mmCIF file of C-alpha atoms in Angstrom:
data_model
loop_
_atom_site.group_PDB
_atom_site.id
_atom_site.type_symbol
_atom_site.label_atom_id
_atom_site.label_comp_id
_atom_site.label_asym_id
_atom_site.label_seq_id
_atom_site.Cartn_x
_atom_site.Cartn_y
_atom_site.Cartn_z
ATOM 1 C CA UNK U 1 -4.757 -64.027 -6.639
ATOM 2 C CA UNK U 2 -1.387 -63.159 -5.541
ATOM 3 C CA UNK U 3 -1.438 -60.668 -8.859
ATOM 4 C CA UNK U 4 -4.654 -59.114 -7.327
ATOM 5 C CA UNK U 5 -3.569 -58.729 -3.831
ATOM 6 C CA UNK U 6 -0.379 -57.179 -4.840
ATOM 7 C CA UNK U 7 -2.258 -54.713 -7.149
ATOM 8 C CA UNK U 8 -4.839 -53.724 -4.566
ATOM 9 C CA UNK U 9 -1.591 -53.203 -2.035
ATOM 10 C CA UNK U 10 -0.172 -51.041 -4.742
ATOM 11 C CA UNK U 11 -3.422 -49.128 -5.029
ATOM 12 C CA UNK U 12 -3.656 -48.445 -1.472
ATOM 13 C CA UNK U 13 -0.197 -47.015 -1.272
ATOM 14 C CA UNK U 14 -0.449 -45.085 -4.060
ATOM 15 C CA UNK U 15 -4.111 -43.547 -2.423
ATOM 16 C CA UNK U 16 -2.442 -43.182 0.723
ATOM 17 C CA UNK U 17 0.296 -40.981 -0.981
ATOM 18 C CA UNK U 18 -2.123 -38.966 -3.026
ATOM 19 C CA UNK U 19 -3.994 -37.966 0.142
ATOM 20 C CA UNK U 20 -0.571 -37.236 2.046
ATOM 21 C CA UNK U 21 -0.046 -34.798 -1.219
ATOM 22 C CA UNK U 22 -3.456 -33.202 -1.272
ATOM 23 C CA UNK U 23 -3.183 -32.339 2.432
ATOM 24 C CA UNK U 24 0.172 -30.951 1.802
ATOM 25 C CA UNK U 25 -1.019 -28.884 -0.761
ATOM 26 C CA UNK U 26 -4.070 -27.704 1.052
ATOM 27 C CA UNK U 27 -1.880 -26.494 3.879
ATOM 28 C CA UNK U 28 0.297 -24.824 1.593
ATOM 29 C CA UNK U 29 -2.776 -23.249 -0.314
ATOM 30 C CA UNK U 30 -4.303 -21.741 3.099
ATOM 31 C CA UNK U 31 -1.139 -20.458 4.150
ATOM 32 C CA UNK U 32 -0.499 -18.361 0.845
ATOM 33 C CA UNK U 33 -4.396 -17.523 0.859
ATOM 34 C CA UNK U 34 -3.831 -16.028 4.626
ATOM 35 C CA UNK U 35 -0.791 -14.249 3.379
ATOM 36 C CA UNK U 36 -2.735 -12.640 0.516
ATOM 37 C CA UNK U 37 -5.146 -11.791 2.813
ATOM 38 C CA UNK U 38 -3.190 -10.336 5.613
ATOM 39 C CA UNK U 39 -1.012 -8.145 2.644
ATOM 40 C CA UNK U 40 -4.462 -6.914 1.533
ATOM 41 C CA UNK U 41 -5.699 -6.127 4.920
ATOM 42 C CA UNK U 42 -2.480 -4.194 5.615
ATOM 43 C CA UNK U 43 -2.417 -2.150 2.224
ATOM 44 C CA UNK U 44 -6.349 -1.080 3.158
ATOM 45 C CA UNK U 45 -5.107 -0.256 6.426
ATOM 46 C CA UNK U 46 -2.251 2.034 5.212
ATOM 47 C CA UNK U 47 -4.687 3.607 2.579
ATOM 48 C CA UNK U 48 -7.001 4.517 5.772
ATOM 49 C CA UNK U 49 -4.302 5.353 7.568
ATOM 50 C CA UNK U 50 -2.459 7.812 4.988
ATOM 51 C CA UNK U 51 -5.337 9.551 3.292
ATOM 52 C CA UNK U 52 -8.134 9.420 6.001
ATOM 53 C CA UNK U 53 -6.347 10.202 9.363
ATOM 54 C CA UNK U 54 -4.426 13.709 7.918
ATOM 55 C CA UNK U 55 -7.942 14.935 7.049
ATOM 56 C CA UNK U 56 -8.768 14.355 10.716
ATOM 57 C CA UNK U 57 -6.235 15.737 12.493
ATOM 58 C CA UNK U 58 -5.319 19.645 12.923
ATOM 59 C CA UNK U 59 -3.881 21.108 9.548
ATOM 60 C CA UNK U 60 -0.024 21.202 9.904
ATOM 61 C CA UNK U 61 2.226 24.455 9.427
ATOM 62 C CA UNK U 62 4.624 23.747 6.721
ATOM 63 C CA UNK U 63 6.065 27.090 7.034
ATOM 64 C CA UNK U 64 7.154 25.918 10.562
ATOM 65 C CA UNK U 65 7.901 22.263 9.846
ATOM 66 C CA UNK U 66 10.084 22.887 6.673
ATOM 67 C CA UNK U 67 10.170 26.665 6.065
ATOM 68 C CA UNK U 68 9.152 29.472 4.192
ATOM 69 C CA UNK U 69 10.064 28.992 0.200
ATOM 70 C CA UNK U 70 9.530 26.099 -1.754
ATOM 71 C CA UNK U 71 10.968 25.482 -5.275
ATOM 72 C CA UNK U 72 8.306 23.755 -8.004
ATOM 73 C CA UNK U 73 10.254 22.501 -11.010
ATOM 74 C CA UNK U 74 7.701 21.869 -14.053
ATOM 75 C CA UNK U 75 5.583 24.776 -12.286
ATOM 76 C CA UNK U 76 3.185 25.257 -15.329
ATOM 77 C CA UNK U 77 1.905 21.532 -15.934
ATOM 78 C CA UNK U 78 -1.007 20.358 -14.268
ATOM 79 C CA UNK U 79 0.144 18.627 -11.418
ATOM 80 C CA UNK U 80 3.403 21.305 -10.774
ATOM 81 C CA UNK U 81 0.540 24.315 -11.041
ATOM 82 C CA UNK U 82 -1.888 22.709 -8.689
ATOM 83 C CA UNK U 83 1.085 21.951 -6.028
ATOM 84 C CA UNK U 84 2.327 25.328 -5.999
ATOM 85 C CA UNK U 85 -1.013 26.726 -5.674
ATOM 86 C CA UNK U 86 -1.682 24.125 -2.556
ATOM 87 C CA UNK U 87 1.719 25.210 -1.043
ATOM 88 C CA UNK U 88 0.976 28.994 -1.489
ATOM 89 C CA UNK U 89 -2.697 28.349 0.055
ATOM 90 C CA UNK U 90 -0.828 27.251 3.143
ATOM 91 C CA UNK U 91 1.410 30.157 3.377
ATOM 92 C CA UNK U 92 4.718 29.231 1.273
ATOM 93 C CA UNK U 93 6.406 31.487 -0.697
ATOM 94 C CA UNK U 94 7.327 29.816 -4.242
ATOM 95 C CA UNK U 95 9.986 29.527 -6.413
ATOM 96 C CA UNK U 96 8.724 28.686 -10.123
ATOM 97 C CA UNK U 97 11.256 26.779 -12.669
ATOM 98 C CA UNK U 98 10.259 26.380 -16.098
ATOM 99 C CA UNK U 99 11.311 26.575 -19.740
ATOM 100 C CA UNK U 100 7.795 28.224 -20.982
ATOM 101 C CA UNK U 101 8.781 32.311 -19.508
ATOM 102 C CA UNK U 102 5.079 33.562 -20.560
ATOM 103 C CA UNK U 103 3.515 30.792 -18.494
ATOM 104 C CA UNK U 104 6.044 31.389 -15.678
ATOM 105 C CA UNK U 105 4.777 34.838 -15.147
ATOM 106 C CA UNK U 106 1.171 34.021 -15.477
ATOM 107 C CA UNK U 107 1.360 31.503 -12.645
ATOM 108 C CA UNK U 108 3.593 33.967 -10.314
ATOM 109 C CA UNK U 109 1.317 36.586 -10.606
ATOM 110 C CA UNK U 110 -1.757 34.381 -10.259
ATOM 111 C CA UNK U 111 -0.223 32.932 -6.908
ATOM 112 C CA UNK U 112 0.689 36.290 -5.390
ATOM 113 C CA UNK U 113 -2.899 37.582 -5.938
ATOM 114 C CA UNK U 114 -4.965 35.017 -4.784
ATOM 115 C CA UNK U 115 -2.991 33.844 -1.542
ATOM 116 C CA UNK U 116 -0.610 37.120 -0.696
ATOM 117 C CA UNK U 117 2.222 35.231 -0.691
ATOM 118 C CA UNK U 118 6.202 36.298 -2.510
ATOM 119 C CA UNK U 119 6.758 34.579 -5.484
ATOM 120 C CA UNK U 120 9.983 34.584 -8.006
ATOM 121 C CA UNK U 121 10.572 32.848 -11.383
ATOM 122 C CA UNK U 122 13.428 31.139 -12.727
ATOM 123 C CA UNK U 123 13.405 30.465 -16.007
ATOM 124 C CA UNK U 124 15.531 27.603 -17.030
ATOM 125 C CA UNK U 125 15.503 24.621 -19.863
ATOM 126 C CA UNK U 126 16.443 21.474 -18.110
ATOM 127 C CA UNK U 127 17.094 19.903 -21.784
ATOM 128 C CA UNK U 128 20.111 21.909 -22.074
ATOM 129 C CA UNK U 129 21.924 19.989 -19.322
ATOM 130 C CA UNK U 130 24.337 21.483 -17.265
ATOM 131 C CA UNK U 131 24.572 25.126 -18.279
ATOM 132 C CA UNK U 132 20.507 25.125 -17.262
ATOM 133 C CA UNK U 133 21.801 25.079 -13.646
ATOM 134 C CA UNK U 134 23.957 28.258 -13.346
ATOM 135 C CA UNK U 135 21.055 30.601 -12.942
ATOM 136 C CA UNK U 136 19.547 28.400 -10.411
ATOM 137 C CA UNK U 137 22.524 28.215 -8.384
ATOM 138 C CA UNK U 138 23.172 31.660 -8.112
ATOM 139 C CA UNK U 139 19.553 32.653 -7.518
ATOM 140 C CA UNK U 140 18.729 29.992 -5.062
ATOM 141 C CA UNK U 141 21.992 30.592 -3.094
ATOM 142 C CA UNK U 142 19.910 33.656 -1.143
ATOM 143 C CA UNK U 143 17.005 31.569 -0.304
ATOM 144 C CA UNK U 144 15.318 29.983 2.733
ATOM 145 C CA UNK U 145 14.281 26.651 0.490
ATOM 146 C CA UNK U 146 12.052 24.661 2.959
ATOM 147 C CA UNK U 147 10.447 21.844 0.258
ATOM 148 C CA UNK U 148 11.687 21.238 -3.313
ATOM 149 C CA UNK U 149 9.256 19.469 -6.049
ATOM 150 C CA UNK U 150 11.078 18.051 -8.415
ATOM 151 C CA UNK U 151 8.104 17.753 -11.080
ATOM 152 C CA UNK U 152 10.062 18.412 -14.015
ATOM 153 C CA UNK U 153 9.664 15.754 -16.854
ATOM 154 C CA UNK U 154 9.181 14.913 -20.498
ATOM 155 C CA UNK U 155 5.937 13.743 -21.709
ATOM 156 C CA UNK U 156 5.638 11.456 -24.767
ATOM 157 C CA UNK U 157 2.743 11.250 -27.153
ATOM 158 C CA UNK U 158 2.910 7.556 -27.941
ATOM 159 C CA UNK U 159 5.036 4.630 -27.095
ATOM 160 C CA UNK U 160 8.309 3.821 -29.253
ATOM 161 C CA UNK U 161 10.890 1.253 -29.107
ATOM 162 C CA UNK U 162 14.066 2.353 -27.891
ATOM 163 C CA UNK U 163 15.387 2.326 -31.553
ATOM 164 C CA UNK U 164 13.017 4.388 -32.990
ATOM 165 C CA UNK U 165 13.410 7.316 -30.570
ATOM 166 C CA UNK U 166 15.768 9.698 -32.240
ATOM 167 C CA UNK U 167 18.926 10.318 -30.403
ATOM 168 C CA UNK U 168 18.073 13.697 -29.315
ATOM 169 C CA UNK U 169 15.052 12.841 -27.630
ATOM 170 C CA UNK U 170 17.025 10.292 -25.553
ATOM 171 C CA UNK U 171 19.108 12.928 -24.478
ATOM 172 C CA UNK U 172 16.003 15.104 -23.257
ATOM 173 C CA UNK U 173 14.573 12.122 -21.418
ATOM 174 C CA UNK U 174 17.585 11.664 -19.496
ATOM 175 C CA UNK U 175 18.819 15.334 -18.582
ATOM 176 C CA UNK U 176 14.770 16.091 -17.995
ATOM 177 C CA UNK U 177 13.269 12.933 -16.184
ATOM 178 C CA UNK U 178 16.597 11.546 -14.437
ATOM 179 C CA UNK U 179 19.582 14.372 -14.317
ATOM 180 C CA UNK U 180 17.367 17.380 -13.453
ATOM 181 C CA UNK U 181 16.024 15.973 -10.025
ATOM 182 C CA UNK U 182 19.693 15.009 -9.137
ATOM 183 C CA UNK U 183 21.074 18.433 -9.592
ATOM 184 C CA UNK U 184 18.280 20.251 -7.971
ATOM 185 C CA UNK U 185 18.688 17.835 -4.702
ATOM 186 C CA UNK U 186 22.210 18.784 -5.128
ATOM 187 C CA UNK U 187 21.745 22.559 -5.224
ATOM 188 C CA UNK U 188 18.848 22.990 -2.118
ATOM 189 C CA UNK U 189 20.291 20.163 0.058
ATOM 190 C CA UNK U 190 23.375 21.879 1.916
ATOM 191 C CA UNK U 191 20.988 24.570 2.991
ATOM 192 C CA UNK U 192 18.182 22.239 4.384
ATOM 193 C CA UNK U 193 21.078 19.744 6.123
ATOM 194 C CA UNK U 194 22.498 23.350 7.544
ATOM 195 C CA UNK U 195 18.708 23.992 9.237
ATOM 196 C CA UNK U 196 18.185 20.658 10.033
ATOM 197 C CA UNK U 197 14.859 20.810 8.215
ATOM 198 C CA UNK U 198 13.384 20.372 4.500
ATOM 199 C CA UNK U 199 11.457 17.821 2.316
ATOM 200 C CA UNK U 200 12.042 16.561 -1.073
ATOM 201 C CA UNK U 201 9.270 15.444 -3.469
ATOM 202 C CA UNK U 202 10.263 13.919 -6.620
ATOM 203 C CA UNK U 203 7.045 13.192 -8.793
ATOM 204 C CA UNK U 204 7.183 10.487 -11.166
ATOM 205 C CA UNK U 205 3.481 9.932 -12.806
ATOM 206 C CA UNK U 206 2.457 6.472 -12.852
ATOM 207 C CA UNK U 207 0.269 4.470 -15.437
ATOM 208 C CA UNK U 208 -1.267 1.840 -13.194
ATOM 209 C CA UNK U 209 0.969 -0.652 -15.174
ATOM 210 C CA UNK U 210 4.003 -2.859 -13.940
ATOM 211 C CA UNK U 211 5.252 -2.388 -17.272
ATOM 212 C CA UNK U 212 5.335 1.218 -19.412
ATOM 213 C CA UNK U 213 4.868 1.048 -23.180
ATOM 214 C CA UNK U 214 7.839 3.410 -23.506
ATOM 215 C CA UNK U 215 11.043 1.986 -22.441
ATOM 216 C CA UNK U 216 13.118 4.954 -21.828
ATOM 217 C CA UNK U 217 10.221 6.440 -20.055
ATOM 218 C CA UNK U 218 10.147 3.298 -17.763
ATOM 219 C CA UNK U 219 13.682 3.144 -17.167
ATOM 220 C CA UNK U 220 13.560 7.111 -15.886
ATOM 221 C CA UNK U 221 10.584 6.364 -13.415
ATOM 222 C CA UNK U 222 12.494 3.361 -12.013
ATOM 223 C CA UNK U 223 15.576 5.499 -11.405
ATOM 224 C CA UNK U 224 13.725 7.794 -9.663
ATOM 225 C CA UNK U 225 12.268 5.257 -7.784
ATOM 226 C CA UNK U 226 15.040 4.073 -6.566
ATOM 227 C CA UNK U 227 16.937 7.525 -6.422
ATOM 228 C CA UNK U 228 14.264 8.407 -4.025
ATOM 229 C CA UNK U 229 14.642 5.317 -1.580
ATOM 230 C CA UNK U 230 18.503 5.993 -1.343
ATOM 231 C CA UNK U 231 17.969 9.272 -0.512
ATOM 232 C CA UNK U 232 15.672 9.051 1.933
ATOM 233 C CA UNK U 233 18.189 6.767 3.632
ATOM 234 C CA UNK U 234 21.268 9.240 3.015
ATOM 235 C CA UNK U 235 19.055 12.067 4.485
ATOM 236 C CA UNK U 236 17.070 11.029 7.081
ATOM 237 C CA UNK U 237 19.517 11.795 9.760
ATOM 238 C CA UNK U 238 20.071 15.296 8.483
ATOM 239 C CA UNK U 239 16.094 16.130 9.154
ATOM 240 C CA UNK U 240 15.399 16.209 5.502
ATOM 241 C CA UNK U 241 11.870 13.989 4.045
ATOM 242 C CA UNK U 242 12.186 12.517 1.012
ATOM 243 C CA UNK U 243 8.777 11.484 -0.652
ATOM 244 C CA UNK U 244 8.119 10.235 -4.396
ATOM 245 C CA UNK U 245 5.122 10.734 -5.419
ATOM 246 C CA UNK U 246 3.236 8.605 -8.159
ATOM 247 C CA UNK U 247 0.277 9.967 -9.255
ATOM 248 C CA UNK U 248 -1.981 8.300 -11.676
ATOM 249 C CA UNK U 249 -4.770 10.213 -13.968
ATOM 250 C CA UNK U 250 -5.443 14.096 -12.952
ATOM 251 C CA UNK U 251 -7.671 15.907 -14.607
ATOM 252 C CA UNK U 252 -6.634 19.612 -14.833
ATOM 253 C CA UNK U 253 -9.059 21.931 -13.288
ATOM 254 C CA UNK U 254 -8.738 24.523 -15.535
ATOM 255 C CA UNK U 255 -9.494 22.705 -18.648
ATOM 256 C CA UNK U 256 -11.666 19.918 -17.554
ATOM 257 C CA UNK U 257 -12.360 16.972 -20.307
ATOM 258 C CA UNK U 258 -15.268 14.975 -21.753
ATOM 259 C CA UNK U 259 -13.286 11.800 -21.009
ATOM 260 C CA UNK U 260 -13.128 9.064 -18.534
ATOM 261 C CA UNK U 261 -13.079 11.876 -15.595
ATOM 262 C CA UNK U 262 -16.623 12.582 -16.428
ATOM 263 C CA UNK U 263 -17.835 8.938 -15.573
ATOM 264 C CA UNK U 264 -15.301 8.043 -12.905
ATOM 265 C CA UNK U 265 -14.641 11.445 -11.031
ATOM 266 C CA UNK U 266 -13.297 9.819 -8.131
ATOM 267 C CA UNK U 267 -10.632 7.931 -9.529
ATOM 268 C CA UNK U 268 -9.709 10.832 -12.175
ATOM 269 C CA UNK U 269 -9.724 14.115 -9.586
ATOM 270 C CA UNK U 270 -9.262 17.468 -10.468
ATOM 271 C CA UNK U 271 -5.536 19.155 -10.419
ATOM 272 C CA UNK U 272 -6.550 21.016 -7.308
ATOM 273 C CA UNK U 273 -8.396 17.735 -5.364
ATOM 274 C CA UNK U 274 -5.120 15.795 -5.919
ATOM 275 C CA UNK U 275 -2.907 18.292 -4.938
ATOM 276 C CA UNK U 276 -4.836 18.846 -1.603
ATOM 277 C CA UNK U 277 -4.747 15.264 -0.952
ATOM 278 C CA UNK U 278 -0.808 14.673 -1.942
ATOM 279 C CA UNK U 279 0.306 17.570 0.236
ATOM 280 C CA UNK U 280 -1.181 16.306 3.348
ATOM 281 C CA UNK U 281 0.774 13.096 2.822
ATOM 282 C CA UNK U 282 4.007 15.171 2.785
ATOM 283 C CA UNK U 283 6.126 13.956 5.836
ATOM 284 C CA UNK U 284 3.670 11.008 6.548
ATOM 285 C CA UNK U 285 4.561 8.519 3.843
ATOM 286 C CA UNK U 286 8.124 8.328 1.762
ATOM 287 C CA UNK U 287 6.418 6.628 -1.480
ATOM 288 C CA UNK U 288 2.766 7.312 -2.077
ATOM 289 C CA UNK U 289 0.422 7.923 -5.208
ATOM 290 C CA UNK U 290 -0.820 11.418 -3.181
ATOM 291 C CA UNK U 291 -4.557 10.300 -3.727
ATOM 292 C CA UNK U 292 -6.741 7.625 -2.254
ATOM 293 C CA UNK U 293 -8.550 6.539 -5.163
ATOM 294 C CA UNK U 294 -4.932 6.257 -7.015
ATOM 295 C CA UNK U 295 -3.886 3.912 -4.045
ATOM 296 C CA UNK U 296 -6.877 1.496 -4.330
ATOM 297 C CA UNK U 297 -6.324 1.580 -8.378
ATOM 298 C CA UNK U 298 -2.899 0.494 -7.361
ATOM 299 C CA UNK U 299 -3.759 -2.215 -4.842
ATOM 300 C CA UNK U 300 -6.225 -3.601 -7.626
ATOM 301 C CA UNK U 301 -3.531 -3.943 -10.060
ATOM 302 C CA UNK U 302 -1.362 -6.295 -7.946
ATOM 303 C CA UNK U 303 -4.522 -8.821 -8.949
ATOM 304 C CA UNK U 304 -4.715 -8.047 -13.060
ATOM 305 C CA UNK U 305 -2.299 -9.866 -15.400
ATOM 306 C CA UNK U 306 0.809 -8.340 -16.661
ATOM 307 C CA UNK U 307 -0.776 -8.283 -20.274
ATOM 308 C CA UNK U 308 -3.482 -6.032 -19.366
ATOM 309 C CA UNK U 309 -1.513 -3.829 -16.914
ATOM 310 C CA UNK U 310 0.432 -3.104 -20.259
ATOM 311 C CA UNK U 311 -2.303 -2.633 -22.412
ATOM 312 C CA UNK U 312 -3.724 -0.105 -20.022
ATOM 313 C CA UNK U 313 -0.193 1.301 -19.459
ATOM 314 C CA UNK U 314 -0.799 2.495 -23.614
ATOM 315 C CA UNK U 315 -3.624 3.911 -23.249
ATOM 316 C CA UNK U 316 -2.735 6.142 -19.997
ATOM 317 C CA UNK U 317 0.506 6.768 -20.838
ATOM 318 C CA UNK U 318 1.732 10.023 -19.672
#
């Protein structure tokens, strides 16, 4: 009988202990759920504040706020061209920088004819390193540059490991995706700081994944992210606004495809629609996708497993 009583006593102690542990775990679970819920609500509120409020308020005068001229690098690709068009539609004169001379002339003439603004072109190939900036420095010296859009980047057709990438391609990625933004900032910031106004937009297209399928491209994006954050802290007192723009999939309005965009048009906007939304976030958010549906996609990806994010990144790799 003594053994039976001891067993019952031990059972009751174990049951009481387990009950206490379950209560503790329930409290921890409730706190974690509440924290996640509040985080999601805040993210949704941020999306509404950033992407809805600017549409309600009167359109800002960017010329008065930042200056008469905007510089756009990578000006002939989808986002660069559309961003330049949107700025031109708001009355800014545009300086276009790209390595393709013929396309530069075409975009420049189209902007001047359509929007009645002044345009200037600089033919420069950032892949060549320091020599590409000699003419840029000389030409921009005489301009009141109010907005710099760092959109130049190297695209990669398919993912490769670091050892598979040719050495010349490695330098190309470093020179264009990393160094170009830094050196362009060094060229225009002294004038902006002197005038106590200006805006810098660093464009770093995302894939919606937390892990890129391309090591070198992923590293360059991470650098641009950190560079933009630190630059904002450094230049805030000088009246210069810095933004990291991280668009997802955007369709070329001039060459619409028959892919996923025709089934999900809200999530794959045309370049002009995207640029219109992105420019409205200028001066409001220092880090944004620029488009409401892209922000919702990134929010959703926080709940997606890493392996799935990586797989999606391989499909939509820029």
